[in-house]
Amino acid sequence: MNEFNSIANDVKLGKDVRLSKFINLYGCEIGDETKIGAFVEIQKNARVGRRCKISSHSFLCEGVEIEDHVFIGHGVMFINDSYPRATTPEGGLQTEADWKVERTVVKKGASIGSGATILAKVTIGENALVGAGSTVTRDVPANAVVAGNPAKILRFIDPPAPIQEAGPVPFLDLVTPHLELERELIDVLRRSLRTAGFVGGAMVQDFEEAFAKFCDAKYSIAVNSGTDALRFALMAAGVQPGDVVVTVPNTFIATTEAISQAGATPEFVDVDEQTANMSVERLREFLENGCVRNESGKLTSLRSGRPVSAILPVHLYGQMADMDGILDLADACGLFVIEDACQAHGAEYFSKKLNRWMKAGSMGRAAAFSFYPGKNLGACGEGGAVTTNDANISAAVKKLRDHGQAKKYYHDIEGYNGRLDTIQAGFLHAKLPHLAGWNEKRRDRAAAYNQLLEGSQAVRLLSEPDGSRSVYHLYVVRTHDREGLMKHLNAAGIGTGIHYPIPLHLQKAYAALNYREGDFPVAERLAGEILSLPMFPQLSTAQQTRVVKEVLAFAEAEREGKTLASASGAV
Ligand SMILES: Cc1ncc(COP(=O)(O)O)c(C=O)c1O
């Protein structure tokens, strides 16, 4: 305190409040350890919390409430009456009784940049950031960054570590990305409602063009699910009823459903233990030893006696299969390759043959993507797309998705009702520019997990070989006590998943294929050990630290348990 300040007797000053010069305070309350700069005025019934910084020349009027840990820049102006007047209707000067005080709240941890103006009746959410010079006219959500006049949401930031530390960690957060893009998504909806454009049209075509470009493919054809994308891609590429399509057993059943729906039969090859993707060696074995060439030179499966026409590798968990090896074998055997890229939007693979990085969806004869909401690029409902560089396949998929017609009511074949809704295409197009950034964040989180879990007793990591850039649709680890670890994480409020617990060759749905336990030992072993940890672009460092801490705590408890067990065994 000093002689230049005007601090009224009714001011409640907390402990260790630091005041600069020329400060005018009356009727207000200031929390412990708060620092107030020169020429600040704080009026009656205003409250400032603990450990705040109020920079010079700021004005906090009656009714303003500043919670703890808030930063207020220089010259920030608060306003507490939406319709201030100097005089009453009778022409006299207004008194305090005429003044209508509307409450403004700045929540814990928020920051307000210099020169900002905060209008009356506004709440600025926890940890939000208001850009310098902004005019805030309405509520700012927690963790939002806003700027401009009127201030608009630019993006959201991670909450600071202490706020999240004790909270639950969801397996997947689908709410935050939609809140971040709420304005754009509502614009799409509005555009659709105003034009009644619900099926087909420019919004679908524009998205198709943009998505083809994203995948480095010539064509993209939007359809209504990843399952339809697979089925249409197989049919359009020439799979015939009765054919065999070779795939892997550790995938979502949609992969094999699509094969069956195209009239073909799935046959499996085992996967690579390090990546969980199709093993080129096991594929070679199957093609060389599990098949023969018939009189017309067509490869035939010894298992079923059916002709083999295609290979369907799955880019599992966001990582591309070893496409050079698979494509070489396919070429040598006269087969074509359809990529199941439903989990791999934006994944990349360095082709040694082509000497460049290739995107998922650009290497096979065609590829299928899913836009199920939880995917790296997800619709707000169902959706999918086929990508291809082949104009004939593109045309055939377009017919298949639209009742076999290229021209209205001229049906060349029987097709399906498999189109993507216009509104979903619009939503996907609004999200697409963010996909590369989201994928980068997933890769960052995966790198952090790898670093923090490396060498842990509790889990073993899958690998991302040189020449692969996974987009980590899922972050999957292996563990010998999956039930125990899941239970432990669940009790700590941490969500997990298993992708997938039973390999397809052992599913009841495929009993007729006559596979046995032991046919695909790697896929079976993985199915018993894999656990998917929380992974999404907005996963904060604090949340991830919590997950890792709990995984390591489980390992420690297990180790101590074992020590105790062996000690008691020794007695
Ligand atoms: C590997 C794989 N293939 C196919 C699909 C099917 O996609 P959709 O659910 O959009 O039909 C999915 C989606 O879950 C998938 O993960």
Coordinates of C-alpha atoms and ligand atoms in Angstrom, one line a residue:
M1 CA 0.0 0.0 0.0
N2 CA 1.2 3.6 -0.6
E3 CA 0.2 7.2 -0.5
F4 CA -0.8 7.4 -4.2
N5 CA -3.6 4.8 -3.8
S6 CA -7.2 5.3 -2.9
I7 CA -8.2 2.2 -1.0
A8 CA -11.6 2.6 0.8
N9 CA -12.0 1.1 4.3
D10 CA -14.7 -1.3 3.1
V11 CA -12.3 -3.1 0.7
K12 CA -11.5 -6.7 1.8
L13 CA -7.9 -7.3 0.9
G14 CA -6.6 -10.9 1.1
K15 CA -3.2 -11.9 2.3
D16 CA -0.1 -10.8 0.4
V17 CA -2.1 -8.8 -2.2
R18 CA 0.4 -6.7 -4.2
L19 CA -0.7 -3.2 -5.3
S20 CA 1.1 -0.9 -7.7
K21 CA 0.4 2.9 -7.7
F22 CA -2.7 5.1 -8.5
I23 CA -5.1 2.3 -7.8
N24 CA -8.7 3.1 -6.8
L25 CA -10.6 0.4 -4.9
Y26 CA -13.9 0.6 -3.0
G27 CA -16.4 -1.9 -1.7
C28 CA -14.7 -4.8 -3.4
E29 CA -13.0 -8.0 -2.4
I30 CA -9.5 -9.1 -3.5
G31 CA -8.2 -12.6 -2.9
D32 CA -4.9 -13.7 -1.5
E33 CA -1.7 -13.2 -3.5
T34 CA -3.4 -11.3 -6.3
K35 CA -1.4 -8.6 -8.0
I36 CA -2.9 -5.3 -9.2
G37 CA -1.2 -2.9 -11.7
A38 CA -1.2 0.9 -11.8
F39 CA -4.4 2.9 -12.6
V40 CA -6.7 0.0 -12.0
E41 CA -10.2 0.8 -10.7
I42 CA -12.3 -1.9 -9.0
Q43 CA -15.8 -0.9 -7.9
K44 CA -18.1 -2.0 -5.1
N45 CA -19.5 -5.5 -5.2
A46 CA -16.8 -6.6 -7.5
R47 CA -14.9 -9.7 -6.5
V48 CA -11.4 -10.8 -7.5
G49 CA -10.2 -14.3 -6.6
R50 CA -6.8 -15.6 -5.4
R51 CA -3.6 -15.4 -7.4
C52 CA -5.0 -13.2 -10.2
K53 CA -3.1 -10.7 -12.2
I54 CA -4.9 -7.5 -13.1
S55 CA -2.7 -5.4 -15.3
S56 CA -2.5 -1.6 -15.4
H57 CA -5.4 0.6 -16.6
S58 CA -8.1 -2.0 -16.3
F59 CA -11.6 -1.2 -15.1
L60 CA -13.6 -3.7 -13.1
C61 CA -17.1 -2.4 -12.5
E62 CA -19.7 -3.3 -10.0
G63 CA -21.0 -6.8 -10.4
V64 CA -17.9 -8.3 -12.0
E65 CA -16.7 -11.5 -10.5
I66 CA -13.2 -12.8 -11.3
E67 CA -12.5 -16.3 -10.0
D68 CA -9.0 -17.6 -9.0
H69 CA -6.0 -17.7 -11.3
V70 CA -7.4 -15.3 -13.9
F71 CA -5.1 -13.0 -16.0
I72 CA -6.5 -9.6 -17.0
G73 CA -4.3 -7.7 -19.5
H74 CA -3.8 -3.9 -19.7
G75 CA -6.7 -1.6 -20.3
V76 CA -9.4 -4.3 -20.1
M77 CA -12.9 -2.7 -19.8
F78 CA -15.9 -4.4 -18.1
I79 CA -19.4 -3.1 -18.6
N80 CA -22.3 -3.8 -16.3
D81 CA -25.4 -2.2 -17.8
S82 CA -26.5 -3.2 -21.3
Y83 CA -28.5 0.1 -21.8
P84 CA -26.8 2.9 -19.8
R85 CA -28.3 6.4 -19.8
A86 CA -27.2 9.6 -18.3
T87 CA -30.7 10.9 -17.5
T88 CA -34.0 9.5 -16.4
P89 CA -37.1 9.8 -18.7
E90 CA -38.0 12.9 -16.7
G91 CA -34.7 14.5 -17.7
G92 CA -33.0 14.4 -14.3
L93 CA -29.5 12.9 -13.8
Q94 CA -29.7 9.1 -13.2
T95 CA -28.9 7.9 -9.7
E96 CA -27.5 4.6 -8.6
A97 CA -31.1 3.3 -8.2
D98 CA -31.6 3.7 -12.0
W99 CA -28.4 1.8 -12.8
K100 CA -29.1 -1.8 -13.6
V101 CA -26.1 -4.0 -12.6
E102 CA -25.8 -7.1 -14.7
R103 CA -23.4 -9.7 -13.5
T104 CA -20.3 -10.7 -15.5
V105 CA -18.2 -13.7 -14.5
V106 CA -14.7 -14.7 -15.5
K107 CA -14.1 -18.3 -14.5
K108 CA -11.1 -19.9 -13.0
G109 CA -7.9 -19.8 -15.0
A110 CA -9.2 -17.7 -17.9
S111 CA -7.0 -15.0 -19.6
I112 CA -8.2 -11.7 -21.1
G113 CA -5.9 -9.9 -23.5
S114 CA -5.1 -6.2 -23.3
G115 CA -7.6 -3.8 -24.6
A116 CA -10.5 -6.3 -24.6
T117 CA -14.0 -5.1 -23.8
I118 CA -16.3 -7.4 -21.9
L119 CA -20.0 -6.6 -22.3
A120 CA -22.5 -7.0 -19.4
K121 CA -24.0 -10.4 -18.5
V122 CA -21.3 -12.5 -20.0
T123 CA -19.6 -15.6 -18.6
I124 CA -16.1 -16.4 -19.7
G125 CA -15.5 -20.1 -19.2
E126 CA -12.7 -21.8 -17.3
N127 CA -9.3 -21.6 -18.9
A128 CA -10.7 -19.6 -21.9
L129 CA -8.5 -17.2 -23.8
V130 CA -9.8 -13.8 -25.0
G131 CA -7.6 -12.2 -27.7
A132 CA -6.2 -8.7 -27.2
G133 CA -8.6 -6.0 -28.5
S134 CA -11.6 -8.3 -28.6
T135 CA -15.1 -7.3 -27.8
V136 CA -16.9 -10.2 -26.0
T137 CA -20.6 -9.9 -26.5
R138 CA -21.7 -13.4 -25.4
D139 CA -20.7 -16.3 -23.2
V140 CA -17.3 -17.9 -24.0
P141 CA -17.2 -21.7 -23.4
A142 CA -14.5 -23.3 -21.2
N143 CA -11.2 -23.8 -23.0
A144 CA -12.2 -21.7 -26.0
V145 CA -9.9 -19.2 -27.7
V146 CA -11.9 -16.2 -29.0
A147 CA -11.0 -13.1 -30.8
G148 CA -12.4 -10.2 -32.8
N149 CA -15.4 -7.9 -32.6
P150 CA -17.7 -9.5 -31.8
A151 CA -15.4 -12.2 -30.4
K152 CA -15.7 -15.5 -32.2
I153 CA -14.4 -19.0 -31.3
L154 CA -11.2 -19.7 -33.1
R155 CA -10.4 -23.1 -31.5
F156 CA -10.3 -25.0 -28.2
I157 CA -7.2 -25.7 -26.1
D158 CA -6.3 -28.5 -23.7
P159 CA -7.4 -27.8 -20.2
P160 CA -4.4 -27.3 -17.9
A161 CA -3.0 -30.4 -16.2
P162 CA -4.4 -29.9 -12.6
I163 CA -8.0 -29.5 -13.8
Q164 CA -8.0 -32.9 -15.6
E165 CA -5.7 -34.8 -13.3
A166 CA -8.3 -36.4 -11.2
G167 CA -11.0 -36.7 -13.9
P168 CA -12.1 -39.7 -15.9
V169 CA -10.4 -40.3 -19.3
P170 CA -12.9 -41.5 -21.9
F171 CA -11.8 -44.1 -24.5
L172 CA -12.9 -41.6 -27.2
D173 CA -14.1 -38.0 -27.0
L174 CA -16.5 -37.4 -29.8
V175 CA -18.1 -34.3 -28.2
T176 CA -15.2 -31.8 -28.2
P177 CA -14.4 -32.0 -32.0
H178 CA -18.1 -31.3 -32.7
L179 CA -18.2 -28.4 -30.3
E180 CA -15.1 -27.0 -32.0
L181 CA -16.7 -27.1 -35.4
E182 CA -20.3 -26.4 -34.3
R183 CA -20.7 -23.3 -36.3
E184 CA -19.5 -24.9 -39.6
L185 CA -21.6 -28.0 -39.0
I186 CA -24.7 -25.9 -38.3
D187 CA -24.0 -23.9 -41.5
V188 CA -24.1 -27.2 -43.5
L189 CA -27.4 -28.1 -42.0
R190 CA -28.8 -24.7 -42.7
R191 CA -27.6 -24.8 -46.3
S192 CA -29.2 -28.2 -46.8
L193 CA -32.5 -27.2 -45.2
R194 CA -32.7 -24.0 -47.2
T195 CA -32.1 -25.8 -50.5
A196 CA -33.9 -29.0 -49.5
G197 CA -30.8 -30.7 -51.0
F198 CA -30.8 -34.0 -49.1
V199 CA -29.7 -36.6 -51.7
G200 CA -26.8 -36.0 -54.2
G201 CA -26.0 -32.6 -55.6
A202 CA -23.0 -30.3 -55.4
M203 CA -22.3 -30.9 -51.7
V204 CA -21.7 -34.6 -52.4
Q205 CA -19.6 -34.0 -55.5
D206 CA -17.5 -31.3 -53.8
F207 CA -16.7 -33.6 -50.9
E208 CA -15.9 -36.5 -53.3
E209 CA -13.4 -34.3 -55.2
A210 CA -11.8 -33.1 -51.9
F211 CA -11.5 -36.5 -50.5
A212 CA -10.0 -38.0 -53.7
K213 CA -7.4 -35.2 -53.5
F214 CA -6.7 -36.0 -49.9
C215 CA -6.1 -39.7 -50.7
D216 CA -4.0 -38.9 -53.8
A217 CA -6.6 -40.9 -55.8
K218 CA -8.2 -39.9 -59.1
Y219 CA -11.8 -40.7 -58.0
S220 CA -13.7 -40.9 -54.8
I221 CA -17.3 -42.1 -54.8
A222 CA -19.3 -41.4 -51.6
V223 CA -21.5 -44.2 -50.3
N224 CA -23.5 -44.8 -47.2
S225 CA -21.1 -47.0 -45.1
G226 CA -17.7 -48.5 -45.1
T227 CA -19.3 -51.9 -45.5
D228 CA -21.1 -50.8 -48.7
A229 CA -17.8 -49.2 -49.9
L230 CA -16.1 -52.6 -49.6
R231 CA -18.9 -54.5 -51.2
F232 CA -19.2 -52.1 -54.1
A233 CA -15.4 -51.9 -54.6
L234 CA -15.2 -55.7 -54.7
M235 CA -18.1 -56.0 -57.2
A236 CA -17.0 -53.1 -59.4
A237 CA -13.4 -54.5 -59.6
G238 CA -14.8 -57.8 -60.8
V239 CA -15.3 -60.3 -57.9
Q240 CA -17.7 -62.9 -59.1
P241 CA -20.2 -65.0 -57.1
G242 CA -18.3 -68.1 -56.0
D243 CA -14.9 -66.5 -55.9
V244 CA -12.5 -66.5 -53.0
V245 CA -11.2 -63.2 -51.5
V246 CA -8.2 -63.5 -49.3
T247 CA -8.1 -61.4 -46.1
V248 CA -7.1 -61.5 -42.4
P249 CA -9.0 -62.9 -39.5
N250 CA -8.3 -60.0 -37.1
T251 CA -10.6 -57.3 -38.4
F252 CA -14.1 -56.1 -37.9
I253 CA -16.7 -58.4 -39.4
A254 CA -17.7 -55.8 -42.0
T255 CA -14.6 -56.8 -44.0
T256 CA -15.9 -60.4 -44.5
E257 CA -19.5 -59.4 -44.6
A258 CA -18.8 -57.3 -47.7
I259 CA -17.0 -60.3 -49.3
S260 CA -20.0 -62.6 -48.6
Q261 CA -22.4 -59.9 -49.8
A262 CA -20.5 -59.7 -53.1
G263 CA -21.2 -63.4 -53.5
A264 CA -17.7 -64.5 -52.7
T265 CA -16.1 -66.5 -49.8
P266 CA -13.5 -65.1 -47.4
E267 CA -10.3 -67.2 -46.8
F268 CA -7.8 -66.1 -44.3
V269 CA -4.1 -65.7 -43.9
D270 CA -2.3 -64.9 -40.6
V271 CA -0.9 -61.6 -39.7
D272 CA 2.5 -60.2 -38.7
E273 CA 3.2 -60.3 -35.0
Q274 CA 4.8 -56.9 -34.9
T275 CA 2.2 -54.9 -36.8
A276 CA -1.0 -57.0 -36.6
N277 CA -1.3 -56.5 -40.4
M278 CA -1.5 -59.1 -43.2
S279 CA 1.8 -61.1 -43.2
V280 CA 3.3 -61.1 -46.7
E281 CA 5.0 -64.4 -45.9
R282 CA 1.8 -66.1 -44.8
L283 CA 0.1 -64.7 -48.0
R284 CA 2.9 -66.1 -50.1
E285 CA 2.6 -69.5 -48.4
F286 CA -1.2 -69.5 -49.0
L287 CA -0.8 -68.5 -52.7
E288 CA 2.0 -71.0 -53.3
N289 CA 1.0 -73.9 -51.2
G290 CA -2.7 -73.4 -50.5
C291 CA -3.7 -72.9 -54.2
V292 CA -3.2 -74.5 -57.6
R293 CA -3.8 -73.2 -61.1
N294 CA -6.7 -74.7 -62.9
E295 CA -6.7 -75.6 -66.7
S296 CA -7.5 -72.0 -67.6
G297 CA -4.6 -70.8 -65.5
K298 CA -6.9 -69.4 -62.8
L299 CA -5.7 -69.7 -59.3
T300 CA -7.9 -72.0 -57.2
S301 CA -8.0 -72.5 -53.5
L302 CA -7.3 -76.1 -52.4
R303 CA -9.3 -75.5 -49.3
S304 CA -12.6 -74.7 -51.1
G305 CA -11.9 -75.5 -54.7
R306 CA -13.1 -72.0 -55.6
P307 CA -11.2 -69.5 -57.8
V308 CA -9.3 -66.8 -56.0
S309 CA -9.8 -63.4 -57.5
A310 CA -8.8 -60.7 -55.0
I311 CA -6.7 -59.9 -51.9
L312 CA -8.2 -57.6 -49.3
P313 CA -5.6 -56.4 -46.8
V314 CA -6.9 -54.3 -43.9
H315 CA -4.9 -51.2 -42.8
L316 CA -5.6 -52.1 -39.2
Y317 CA -5.6 -49.5 -36.3
G318 CA -4.6 -46.8 -38.8
Q319 CA -1.4 -48.4 -40.2
M320 CA -1.1 -49.5 -43.8
A321 CA -0.3 -53.1 -44.6
D322 CA 2.9 -54.0 -46.4
M323 CA 1.5 -53.0 -49.8
D324 CA 4.7 -53.5 -52.0
G325 CA 4.9 -57.2 -51.0
I326 CA 1.1 -57.8 -51.3
L327 CA 0.9 -56.0 -54.7
D328 CA 3.9 -58.0 -56.0
L329 CA 2.3 -61.3 -55.0
A330 CA -1.1 -60.2 -56.5
D331 CA 0.6 -59.3 -59.8
A332 CA 2.4 -62.6 -59.9
C333 CA -0.9 -64.5 -59.4
G334 CA -3.2 -62.4 -61.6
L335 CA -5.2 -61.1 -58.6
F336 CA -6.3 -57.6 -57.8
V337 CA -6.0 -55.8 -54.4
I338 CA -8.8 -53.9 -52.7
E339 CA -7.6 -52.0 -49.6
D340 CA -9.8 -52.0 -46.5
A341 CA -8.8 -48.4 -45.4
C342 CA -11.8 -48.0 -43.1
Q343 CA -9.5 -47.2 -40.2
A344 CA -6.7 -45.5 -42.1
H345 CA -7.7 -42.1 -43.5
G346 CA -4.5 -40.3 -44.3
A347 CA -2.1 -43.2 -43.4
E348 CA 1.1 -43.4 -45.5
Y349 CA 3.4 -46.1 -46.7
F350 CA 6.8 -45.6 -48.4
S351 CA 6.7 -47.8 -51.5
K352 CA 10.3 -48.9 -52.2
K353 CA 9.1 -49.9 -55.7
L354 CA 7.8 -46.5 -56.5
N355 CA 10.3 -44.7 -54.3
R356 CA 7.7 -42.4 -52.7
W357 CA 5.3 -42.1 -49.9
M358 CA 1.8 -43.4 -50.9
K359 CA -1.5 -42.6 -49.2
A360 CA -4.0 -45.2 -48.0
G361 CA -6.6 -45.6 -50.8
S362 CA -4.2 -44.9 -53.6
M363 CA -2.3 -48.2 -54.1
G364 CA -4.9 -50.9 -54.7
R365 CA -7.3 -51.4 -57.6
A366 CA -9.8 -49.7 -55.3
A367 CA -10.1 -48.9 -51.6
A368 CA -12.9 -48.6 -49.0
F369 CA -13.2 -46.0 -46.3
S370 CA -15.7 -45.8 -43.4
F371 CA -17.0 -42.5 -42.0
Y372 CA -18.6 -44.1 -39.0
P373 CA -18.6 -41.3 -36.3
G374 CA -15.6 -42.7 -34.3
K375 CA -13.3 -42.9 -37.3
N376 CA -10.4 -40.5 -37.9
L377 CA -12.8 -38.7 -40.4
G378 CA -16.3 -39.5 -39.1
A379 CA -19.7 -38.3 -40.2
C380 CA -22.5 -37.4 -37.8
G381 CA -24.1 -40.6 -38.8
E382 CA -23.2 -43.4 -41.3
G383 CA -21.0 -42.9 -44.3
G384 CA -18.2 -44.4 -46.5
A385 CA -16.3 -43.9 -49.8
V386 CA -14.6 -45.9 -52.5
T387 CA -11.4 -44.4 -53.9
T388 CA -9.8 -45.6 -57.1
N389 CA -7.6 -44.5 -60.0
D390 CA -9.7 -46.6 -62.5
A391 CA -12.5 -44.7 -64.3
N392 CA -14.4 -47.9 -65.0
I393 CA -14.5 -48.9 -61.4
S394 CA -15.5 -45.4 -60.4
A395 CA -18.4 -45.5 -62.9
A396 CA -19.4 -49.0 -61.8
V397 CA -19.5 -48.0 -58.1
K398 CA -21.6 -45.0 -59.0
K399 CA -24.1 -47.3 -60.6
L400 CA -24.1 -49.8 -57.8
R401 CA -24.8 -47.2 -55.1
D402 CA -27.7 -45.8 -57.1
H403 CA -30.0 -48.7 -58.1
G404 CA -27.8 -49.6 -61.1
Q405 CA -28.6 -46.4 -63.0
A406 CA -26.3 -43.8 -64.6
K407 CA -29.3 -41.9 -65.9
K408 CA -32.5 -41.6 -63.9
Y409 CA -34.8 -44.6 -64.5
Y410 CA -32.5 -46.3 -67.0
H411 CA -31.2 -49.3 -65.0
D412 CA -28.3 -51.2 -66.6
I413 CA -28.1 -53.5 -63.7
E414 CA -29.8 -54.1 -60.3
G415 CA -28.0 -52.0 -57.8
Y416 CA -28.4 -50.8 -54.2
N417 CA -29.6 -47.8 -52.3
G418 CA -26.1 -47.0 -51.1
R419 CA -25.7 -43.2 -51.5
L420 CA -24.2 -40.9 -48.9
D421 CA -26.7 -38.3 -47.6
T422 CA -25.9 -34.8 -48.8
I423 CA -25.9 -33.5 -45.2
Q424 CA -23.3 -36.1 -44.2
A425 CA -21.2 -35.1 -47.2
G426 CA -21.4 -31.5 -46.1
F427 CA -20.4 -32.4 -42.5
L428 CA -17.5 -34.5 -43.8
H429 CA -16.3 -31.7 -46.1
A430 CA -16.3 -29.3 -43.2
K431 CA -14.2 -31.7 -41.2
L432 CA -11.8 -32.7 -43.9
P433 CA -9.5 -29.7 -43.7
H434 CA -8.9 -30.6 -40.0
L435 CA -8.1 -34.3 -40.7
A436 CA -4.3 -33.9 -41.3
G437 CA -4.0 -31.9 -38.1
W438 CA -6.0 -34.4 -36.1
N439 CA -3.9 -37.2 -37.5
E440 CA -0.7 -35.3 -36.5
K441 CA -2.1 -35.0 -33.0
R442 CA -2.9 -38.7 -32.9
R443 CA 0.7 -39.4 -34.0
D444 CA 2.1 -37.1 -31.3
R445 CA 0.0 -38.9 -28.6
A446 CA 1.1 -42.3 -29.9
A447 CA 4.8 -41.2 -29.8
A448 CA 4.3 -40.0 -26.2
Y449 CA 2.6 -43.4 -25.2
N450 CA 5.5 -45.3 -26.9
Q451 CA 8.0 -43.2 -24.9
L452 CA 6.2 -43.5 -21.6
L453 CA 5.4 -47.2 -21.9
E454 CA 8.6 -48.4 -23.5
G455 CA 10.1 -51.2 -21.4
S456 CA 7.1 -51.4 -19.1
Q457 CA 6.4 -54.8 -17.5
A458 CA 2.7 -54.4 -18.0
V459 CA 2.4 -54.0 -21.8
R460 CA 4.2 -54.7 -25.0
L461 CA 3.9 -52.3 -27.9
L462 CA 3.0 -53.0 -31.6
S463 CA 5.5 -51.5 -34.0
E464 CA 5.4 -48.8 -36.6
P465 CA 8.1 -49.9 -39.1
D466 CA 10.3 -47.5 -41.0
G467 CA 8.4 -46.6 -44.1
S468 CA 5.0 -46.5 -42.4
R469 CA 3.2 -43.4 -41.0
S470 CA 0.2 -44.7 -39.0
V471 CA -2.7 -42.4 -38.2
Y472 CA -3.4 -44.3 -35.0
H473 CA -7.1 -44.8 -35.3
L474 CA -6.5 -46.9 -32.3
Y475 CA -3.5 -47.2 -29.9
V476 CA -3.3 -50.9 -29.1
V477 CA -0.9 -52.6 -26.6
R478 CA -0.5 -56.2 -25.7
T479 CA -0.8 -57.4 -22.1
H480 CA -0.7 -60.8 -20.5
D481 CA -3.4 -59.9 -17.9
R482 CA -5.9 -58.0 -20.0
E483 CA -8.8 -58.6 -17.7
G484 CA -6.8 -57.4 -14.7
L485 CA -5.5 -54.3 -16.5
M486 CA -8.9 -53.4 -17.9
K487 CA -10.5 -53.7 -14.5
H488 CA -7.8 -51.6 -12.9
L489 CA -8.2 -48.9 -15.6
N490 CA -11.9 -49.0 -15.5
A491 CA -11.9 -48.5 -11.7
A492 CA -9.6 -45.4 -12.3
G493 CA -12.2 -44.0 -14.7
I494 CA -10.2 -44.8 -17.8
G495 CA -12.0 -46.2 -20.9
T496 CA -10.5 -49.0 -22.9
G497 CA -11.6 -51.3 -25.8
I498 CA -10.7 -54.6 -27.4
H499 CA -10.3 -54.6 -31.2
Y500 CA -11.2 -57.5 -31.6
P501 CA -11.6 -60.2 -29.0
I502 CA -12.5 -63.2 -31.3
P503 CA -10.8 -63.6 -34.6
L504 CA -13.3 -64.0 -37.5
H505 CA -12.4 -67.6 -38.3
L506 CA -13.5 -68.6 -34.8
Q507 CA -16.8 -66.6 -34.9
K508 CA -20.1 -68.5 -34.9
A509 CA -21.1 -66.7 -38.1
Y510 CA -18.3 -68.4 -39.9
A511 CA -18.6 -71.9 -38.5
A512 CA -19.5 -73.2 -42.0
L513 CA -16.0 -72.2 -43.2
N514 CA -14.6 -75.0 -41.0
Y515 CA -11.6 -73.2 -39.6
R516 CA -10.2 -74.5 -36.3
E517 CA -8.5 -73.0 -33.3
G518 CA -4.8 -72.9 -34.0
D519 CA -5.2 -72.2 -37.8
F520 CA -4.0 -68.6 -37.3
P521 CA -1.8 -68.6 -34.2
V522 CA -0.6 -65.0 -34.4
A523 CA -4.1 -63.5 -34.8
E524 CA -5.4 -65.8 -32.0
R525 CA -2.6 -64.8 -29.7
L526 CA -3.2 -61.1 -30.4
A527 CA -6.9 -61.5 -29.8
G528 CA -6.2 -62.7 -26.3
E529 CA -3.7 -60.0 -25.4
I530 CA -4.7 -56.7 -27.2
L531 CA -6.1 -53.7 -25.4
S532 CA -6.9 -50.3 -26.9
L533 CA -6.0 -47.3 -24.7
P534 CA -7.7 -43.9 -25.0
M535 CA -6.7 -42.3 -28.3
F536 CA -8.2 -39.2 -29.9
P537 CA -6.7 -35.9 -31.1
Q538 CA -7.9 -33.9 -28.1
L539 CA -6.4 -36.3 -25.5
S540 CA -4.6 -33.9 -23.3
T541 CA -1.1 -34.5 -21.9
A542 CA -2.6 -34.6 -18.4
Q543 CA -5.1 -37.3 -19.4
Q544 CA -2.5 -39.3 -21.2
T545 CA -0.2 -39.0 -18.1
R546 CA -3.0 -40.4 -16.0
V547 CA -3.5 -43.4 -18.3
V548 CA 0.2 -44.2 -18.3
K549 CA 0.5 -43.7 -14.5
E550 CA -2.4 -46.2 -14.0
V551 CA -0.9 -48.7 -16.4
L552 CA 2.4 -48.5 -14.6
A553 CA 0.7 -48.7 -11.2
F554 CA -1.0 -51.9 -12.3
A555 CA 2.4 -53.3 -13.3
E556 CA 3.9 -52.3 -10.0
A557 CA 1.0 -53.8 -8.0
E558 CA 1.3 -57.0 -10.1
R559 CA 5.0 -57.2 -9.5
E560 CA 4.5 -56.7 -5.7
G561 CA 1.8 -59.3 -5.7
K562 CA 4.0 -61.8 -7.4
T563 CA 6.8 -61.0 -5.0
L564 CA 4.4 -61.7 -2.1
A565 CA 3.2 -64.9 -3.7
S566 CA 6.7 -66.2 -4.3
A567 CA 7.7 -65.2 -0.8
S568 CA 4.8 -67.1 0.7
G569 CA 5.6 -70.0 -1.6
A570 CA 9.1 -70.1 -0.2
V571 CA 7.9 -70.4 3.4
Ligands
LIG1 C1 -11.7 -52.5 -40.7 C2 -13.1 -52.1 -41.0 N1 -13.7 -52.5 -42.1 C3 -14.9 -52.1 -42.4 C4 -15.7 -51.3 -41.6 C5 -17.1 -51.0 -41.9 O1 -17.4 -49.7 -41.9 P1 -18.9 -49.1 -41.6 O2 -19.1 -49.3 -40.2 O3 -18.9 -47.7 -42.0 O4 -19.8 -50.0 -42.4 C6 -15.1 -50.9 -40.4 C7 -15.8 -50.0 -39.5 O5 -16.0 -50.2 -38.3 C8 -13.8 -51.3 -40.1 O6 -13.2 -50.9 -38.9

